[in-house]
Coordinates of C-alpha atoms in Angstrom, one line a residue:
M1 CA -4.3 85.0 -51.9
N2 CA -1.7 82.5 -50.6
N3 CA -0.8 79.2 -52.2
D4 CA -2.7 77.1 -49.7
K5 CA -5.9 79.0 -50.3
K6 CA -5.4 78.6 -54.0
A7 CA -4.8 74.8 -53.6
K8 CA -8.0 74.5 -51.4
I9 CA -10.1 76.2 -54.1
F10 CA -8.5 74.1 -56.8
Y11 CA -9.5 70.9 -55.0
L12 CA -13.0 72.2 -54.5
T13 CA -13.5 73.3 -58.1
T14 CA -11.9 70.1 -59.5
S15 CA -14.1 67.9 -57.5
I16 CA -17.2 69.8 -58.6
F17 CA -16.0 69.5 -62.2
V18 CA -15.5 65.7 -61.9
I19 CA -18.8 65.2 -60.2
V20 CA -20.7 67.1 -63.0
I21 CA -18.8 65.3 -65.8
S22 CA -19.4 61.9 -64.2
Y23 CA -23.1 62.8 -63.8
I24 CA -23.4 63.8 -67.4
V25 CA -21.7 60.6 -68.6
N26 CA -23.9 58.5 -66.3
S27 CA -27.1 60.0 -67.5
N28 CA -26.2 59.8 -71.2
L29 CA -24.7 56.4 -71.7
R30 CA -26.2 53.0 -71.3
E31 CA -24.3 50.0 -69.7
T32 CA -20.9 50.6 -71.1
L33 CA -17.4 50.7 -69.6
P34 CA -17.2 54.6 -69.5
R35 CA -20.5 54.7 -67.6
N36 CA -19.3 52.1 -65.1
L37 CA -16.0 54.0 -64.6
S38 CA -17.7 57.4 -64.3
E39 CA -20.1 56.0 -61.7
S40 CA -17.2 54.7 -59.7
I41 CA -15.3 58.0 -60.0
F42 CA -18.4 59.8 -58.9
W43 CA -18.6 57.8 -55.7
L44 CA -14.9 58.5 -55.0
T45 CA -15.2 62.2 -55.8
V46 CA -18.1 63.0 -53.5
P47 CA -16.0 62.6 -50.3
V48 CA -13.2 64.6 -51.9
F49 CA -15.7 67.4 -52.5
I50 CA -17.0 67.2 -48.9
F51 CA -13.6 67.2 -47.3
S52 CA -12.3 70.0 -49.6
I53 CA -15.1 72.1 -48.2
I54 CA -14.2 71.1 -44.6
T55 CA -10.5 71.9 -45.2
L56 CA -11.3 75.4 -46.3
F57 CA -11.8 76.1 -42.5
T58 CA -8.9 74.1 -41.1
K59 CA -5.2 74.8 -40.5
N60 CA -2.9 74.8 -43.5
T61 CA -1.0 71.9 -42.0
A62 CA -4.1 69.8 -41.9
F63 CA -4.9 70.7 -45.5
Q64 CA -1.4 69.9 -46.7
L65 CA -1.4 66.5 -45.2
W66 CA -5.0 65.8 -46.4
A67 CA -4.1 66.9 -50.0
K68 CA -0.9 64.8 -50.0
I69 CA -2.8 61.7 -48.8
T70 CA -5.7 62.4 -51.2
N71 CA -3.4 62.5 -54.2
Y72 CA -1.9 59.1 -53.5
L73 CA -5.2 57.4 -52.3
Y74 CA -7.2 58.7 -55.3
I75 CA -4.8 57.3 -57.8
F76 CA -4.5 54.0 -55.9
F77 CA -8.3 53.7 -55.6
I78 CA -8.7 54.4 -59.3
F79 CA -6.2 51.6 -60.1
I80 CA -8.1 49.2 -57.8
I81 CA -11.4 50.1 -59.5
L82 CA -9.9 49.5 -62.9
L83 CA -8.9 46.0 -61.8
T84 CA -12.4 45.0 -60.5
P85 CA -14.9 43.4 -62.8
T86 CA -18.0 45.3 -64.1
S87 CA -20.4 42.4 -63.6
T88 CA -20.6 39.1 -61.7
H89 CA -22.3 35.8 -62.3
G90 CA -25.0 36.7 -59.9
L91 CA -24.5 34.0 -57.2
D92 CA -22.5 36.1 -54.8
F93 CA -23.9 37.2 -51.5
L94 CA -22.0 40.5 -51.8
P95 CA -21.0 41.0 -55.4
I96 CA -17.6 42.5 -55.8
V97 CA -18.1 44.8 -58.8
K98 CA -16.9 48.4 -59.6
E99 CA -19.9 50.1 -57.9
T100 CA -19.6 48.2 -54.5
V101 CA -15.8 48.5 -54.5
S102 CA -16.0 52.3 -55.2
I103 CA -18.5 52.8 -52.4
A104 CA -16.4 50.8 -50.0
L105 CA -13.3 52.8 -51.0
A106 CA -15.2 56.0 -50.6
I107 CA -16.1 55.0 -47.1
L108 CA -12.5 54.0 -46.3
Y109 CA -11.3 57.3 -47.7
S110 CA -13.8 59.3 -45.7
I111 CA -12.7 57.6 -42.5
I112 CA -9.0 58.1 -43.2
S113 CA -9.6 61.8 -44.2
L114 CA -11.7 62.5 -41.1
I115 CA -9.0 61.0 -38.8
L116 CA -6.2 63.0 -40.5
I117 CA -8.1 66.3 -40.5
L118 CA -9.2 65.9 -36.8
Y119 CA -5.7 64.8 -35.7
K120 CA -3.9 67.7 -37.5
S121 CA -6.5 70.3 -36.6
F122 CA -6.4 69.6 -32.8
K123 CA -2.7 68.8 -32.6
K124 CA -0.7 71.6 -31.0
D125 CA 2.0 73.0 -33.2
N126 CA 5.5 73.0 -31.8
L127 CA 7.0 76.5 -32.0

């Protein structure tokens, strides 16, 4: 098995592990900071899981670019989520809390990943 295949399987298994752990934390804790963070991480990890399945069937160049971008974006998005508040005063039309920010970032990540994978998959390689 080559290194790219191992890396693809690593992303897939890691995302499954993170989803399961965040689900367990969500179901066992009440309104605490670890529960709020695990819920946010859950919403960020679901697209990583979906796109790791998709990249199993793409070119290695598409996977390598996607993996590199995923590493940077995931860390950046976690940092943004850590900076957002866990609750609001309730008068906001659209409250900016960890859950809404994580869902918005998951959608943004999905759009970026989809564009990158499609671009790299259909781009002709220069020989």
